[in-house]
Amino acid sequence: MHVELLQAQKNYGRYELGLRLGDTYGGSAAVDAMFPLAGNRLHANLSFHHDGLILAGLYDWGFPIAPNFIFYPGVGGIVFIGDDFQLGVAGELGFEYAFNIPLSIGLDWRPVITIIDDGGFSGDGFGLNIRYRF
C-alpha cells in the first residue's frame, strides 16, 4: 500500500492542463493548470466573465488517500478585472483521481471572501476539473 501511495504522490507532482467546469467566481468555465511547487503545487485558473477577466492562483497541499487518489486543501487569491476591480482570498478543498493514462479528474470547492470592492462571501464555487498530465 505504501508504494501505491508514493505513486499517487508522484502523479500529483506533475504538470496538468485542462478545464475547470462550474462556478469560477462568476464564470462557468476556466482554463485550469497545475504546476509542481516544492513538493506541492500551484493551482491556477483563467476565465472570462461577460464583463471581465478572472484570475485565480492557489497553493495546494497534496495528501494521498488511496492509489492514484489525492485530497488537496489550498489557499490563495483571486482577482477580477473588468468594469470594476475585485480582489479576494480563496480557499480550496478538492479530490483528484489520476488515471493510468495522462488524464486526471477532480472535484473541488472554492469559497471566496472578497476584500476589495463588495466585501462579500461566495460559497458556491464548486468545480469539476478535467486535466491532461505531462
mmCIF file of C-alpha atoms in Angstrom:
data_model
loop_
_atom_site.group_PDB
_atom_site.id
_atom_site.type_symbol
_atom_site.label_atom_id
_atom_site.label_comp_id
_atom_site.label_asym_id
_atom_site.label_seq_id
_atom_site.Cartn_x
_atom_site.Cartn_y
_atom_site.Cartn_z
ATOM 1 C CA MET A 1 0.000 0.000 0.000
ATOM 2 C CA HIS A 2 2.854 2.397 0.818
ATOM 3 C CA VAL A 3 4.299 2.030 -2.708
ATOM 4 C CA GLU A 4 0.862 2.749 -4.207
ATOM 5 C CA LEU A 5 0.566 5.925 -2.135
ATOM 6 C CA LEU A 6 4.020 7.001 -3.294
ATOM 7 C CA GLN A 7 2.817 6.510 -6.881
ATOM 8 C CA ALA A 8 -0.198 8.727 -6.117
ATOM 9 C CA GLN A 9 2.189 11.402 -4.819
ATOM 10 C CA LYS A 10 4.317 11.030 -7.971
ATOM 11 C CA ASN A 11 1.223 11.567 -10.139
ATOM 12 C CA TYR A 12 0.371 14.621 -8.023
ATOM 13 C CA GLY A 13 3.704 16.312 -8.739
ATOM 14 C CA ARG A 14 3.207 16.653 -12.483
ATOM 15 C CA TYR A 15 2.178 19.498 -14.755
ATOM 16 C CA GLU A 16 -1.501 19.438 -15.678
ATOM 17 C CA LEU A 17 -3.564 21.497 -18.120
ATOM 18 C CA GLY A 18 -7.292 21.330 -18.795
ATOM 19 C CA LEU A 19 -10.664 22.779 -17.854
ATOM 20 C CA ARG A 20 -12.483 23.628 -14.650
ATOM 21 C CA LEU A 21 -16.244 23.482 -15.186
ATOM 22 C CA GLY A 22 -18.562 25.032 -12.642
ATOM 23 C CA ASP A 23 -18.671 28.347 -10.837
ATOM 24 C CA THR A 24 -15.377 30.167 -11.159
ATOM 25 C CA TYR A 25 -16.291 33.365 -9.294
ATOM 26 C CA GLY A 26 -18.840 34.457 -11.862
ATOM 27 C CA GLY A 27 -17.662 32.421 -14.841
ATOM 28 C CA SER A 28 -18.835 28.937 -15.781
ATOM 29 C CA ALA A 29 -15.615 27.505 -17.250
ATOM 30 C CA ALA A 30 -11.917 28.194 -16.837
ATOM 31 C CA VAL A 31 -8.603 27.139 -18.281
ATOM 32 C CA ASP A 32 -7.183 25.129 -15.389
ATOM 33 C CA ALA A 33 -3.498 24.370 -14.733
ATOM 34 C CA MET A 34 -1.360 22.716 -12.068
ATOM 35 C CA PHE A 35 2.344 23.410 -11.620
ATOM 36 C CA PRO A 36 4.627 21.384 -9.285
ATOM 37 C CA LEU A 37 5.983 23.574 -6.498
ATOM 38 C CA ALA A 38 8.191 22.451 -3.606
ATOM 39 C CA GLY A 39 6.539 19.034 -3.261
ATOM 40 C CA ASN A 40 3.074 20.517 -3.556
ATOM 41 C CA ARG A 41 1.606 22.575 -6.400
ATOM 42 C CA LEU A 42 0.243 25.847 -7.684
ATOM 43 C CA HIS A 43 -3.351 25.661 -8.982
ATOM 44 C CA ALA A 44 -4.083 28.439 -11.487
ATOM 45 C CA ASN A 45 -7.250 29.371 -13.402
ATOM 46 C CA LEU A 46 -8.103 31.857 -16.116
ATOM 47 C CA SER A 47 -11.726 32.509 -17.051
ATOM 48 C CA PHE A 48 -13.750 35.136 -18.814
ATOM 49 C CA HIS A 49 -16.883 36.743 -17.434
ATOM 50 C CA HIS A 50 -19.285 38.756 -19.600
ATOM 51 C CA ASP A 51 -17.586 41.978 -18.490
ATOM 52 C CA GLY A 52 -14.092 40.950 -17.463
ATOM 53 C CA LEU A 53 -11.297 38.520 -16.742
ATOM 54 C CA ILE A 54 -10.928 36.306 -13.669
ATOM 55 C CA LEU A 55 -7.521 35.044 -12.485
ATOM 56 C CA ALA A 56 -7.032 32.675 -9.563
ATOM 57 C CA GLY A 57 -3.881 31.235 -8.017
ATOM 58 C CA LEU A 58 -3.864 28.839 -5.076
ATOM 59 C CA TYR A 59 -1.171 26.890 -3.256
ATOM 60 C CA ASP A 60 -2.367 23.297 -2.785
ATOM 61 C CA TRP A 61 -1.018 20.651 -0.431
ATOM 62 C CA GLY A 62 -1.455 17.065 -1.632
ATOM 63 C CA PHE A 63 -2.340 14.127 0.603
ATOM 64 C CA PRO A 64 -2.545 10.667 -0.996
ATOM 65 C CA ILE A 65 -5.514 8.736 0.413
ATOM 66 C CA ALA A 66 -5.559 5.744 -1.976
ATOM 67 C CA PRO A 67 -3.663 4.638 -5.079
ATOM 68 C CA ASN A 68 -3.874 7.478 -7.651
ATOM 69 C CA PHE A 69 -6.320 9.376 -5.398
ATOM 70 C CA ILE A 70 -5.361 12.690 -3.725
ATOM 71 C CA PHE A 71 -7.056 15.037 -1.254
ATOM 72 C CA TYR A 72 -5.860 18.621 -1.616
ATOM 73 C CA PRO A 73 -6.617 21.670 0.531
ATOM 74 C CA GLY A 74 -5.309 25.031 -0.605
ATOM 75 C CA VAL A 75 -5.335 28.781 -0.137
ATOM 76 C CA GLY A 76 -4.641 31.702 -2.439
ATOM 77 C CA GLY A 77 -6.065 34.713 -4.179
ATOM 78 C CA ILE A 78 -8.474 35.639 -6.912
ATOM 79 C CA VAL A 79 -8.762 38.824 -8.946
ATOM 80 C CA PHE A 80 -11.489 40.123 -11.231
ATOM 81 C CA ILE A 81 -10.507 42.750 -13.791
ATOM 82 C CA GLY A 82 -13.313 44.310 -15.790
ATOM 83 C CA ASP A 83 -15.901 47.054 -15.365
ATOM 84 C CA ASP A 84 -14.771 47.109 -11.749
ATOM 85 C CA PHE A 85 -11.845 45.572 -9.846
ATOM 86 C CA GLN A 86 -12.261 42.907 -7.176
ATOM 87 C CA LEU A 87 -9.650 41.134 -5.098
ATOM 88 C CA GLY A 88 -10.363 38.182 -2.869
ATOM 89 C CA VAL A 89 -8.936 35.418 -0.736
ATOM 90 C CA ALA A 90 -9.882 31.897 -1.784
ATOM 91 C CA GLY A 91 -9.752 28.544 -0.073
ATOM 92 C CA GLU A 92 -9.936 25.191 -1.788
ATOM 93 C CA LEU A 93 -10.841 21.623 -0.840
ATOM 94 C CA GLY A 94 -10.631 19.003 -3.547
ATOM 95 C CA PHE A 95 -10.217 15.395 -4.552
ATOM 96 C CA GLU A 96 -8.391 14.238 -7.664
ATOM 97 C CA TYR A 97 -8.014 10.869 -9.349
ATOM 98 C CA ALA A 98 -5.095 10.297 -11.744
ATOM 99 C CA PHE A 99 -5.826 7.585 -14.291
ATOM 100 C CA ASN A 100 -3.086 5.270 -15.577
ATOM 101 C CA ILE A 101 -3.167 7.334 -18.758
ATOM 102 C CA PRO A 102 -2.142 11.031 -18.703
ATOM 103 C CA LEU A 103 -5.581 12.189 -17.530
ATOM 104 C CA SER A 104 -6.855 13.338 -14.150
ATOM 105 C CA ILE A 105 -10.337 14.249 -12.997
ATOM 106 C CA GLY A 106 -11.263 16.062 -9.817
ATOM 107 C CA LEU A 107 -13.943 17.833 -7.844
ATOM 108 C CA ASP A 108 -13.295 20.859 -5.678
ATOM 109 C CA TRP A 109 -14.986 23.539 -3.622
ATOM 110 C CA ARG A 110 -13.568 27.052 -3.672
ATOM 111 C CA PRO A 111 -15.106 29.587 -1.258
ATOM 112 C CA VAL A 112 -14.052 33.212 -1.791
ATOM 113 C CA ILE A 113 -14.059 36.241 0.501
ATOM 114 C CA THR A 114 -13.874 39.474 -1.492
ATOM 115 C CA ILE A 115 -11.706 42.006 0.348
ATOM 116 C CA ILE A 116 -11.636 44.800 -2.240
ATOM 117 C CA ASP A 117 -14.934 46.000 -3.705
ATOM 118 C CA ASP A 118 -18.060 44.477 -2.164
ATOM 119 C CA GLY A 119 -16.548 42.615 0.805
ATOM 120 C CA GLY A 120 -18.837 39.637 0.275
ATOM 121 C CA PHE A 121 -18.584 35.880 0.662
ATOM 122 C CA SER A 122 -19.213 33.370 -2.112
ATOM 123 C CA GLY A 123 -19.571 29.737 -1.091
ATOM 124 C CA ASP A 124 -20.954 28.298 -4.322
ATOM 125 C CA GLY A 125 -17.620 27.718 -6.101
ATOM 126 C CA PHE A 126 -17.929 24.012 -6.912
ATOM 127 C CA GLY A 127 -15.974 22.742 -9.905
ATOM 128 C CA LEU A 128 -15.257 19.668 -11.997
ATOM 129 C CA ASN A 129 -11.648 19.550 -13.201
ATOM 130 C CA ILE A 130 -10.522 17.564 -16.244
ATOM 131 C CA ARG A 131 -6.809 17.837 -16.999
ATOM 132 C CA TYR A 132 -4.099 16.317 -19.191
ATOM 133 C CA ARG A 133 -0.959 15.383 -17.182
ATOM 134 C CA PHE A 134 2.530 15.759 -18.608
#
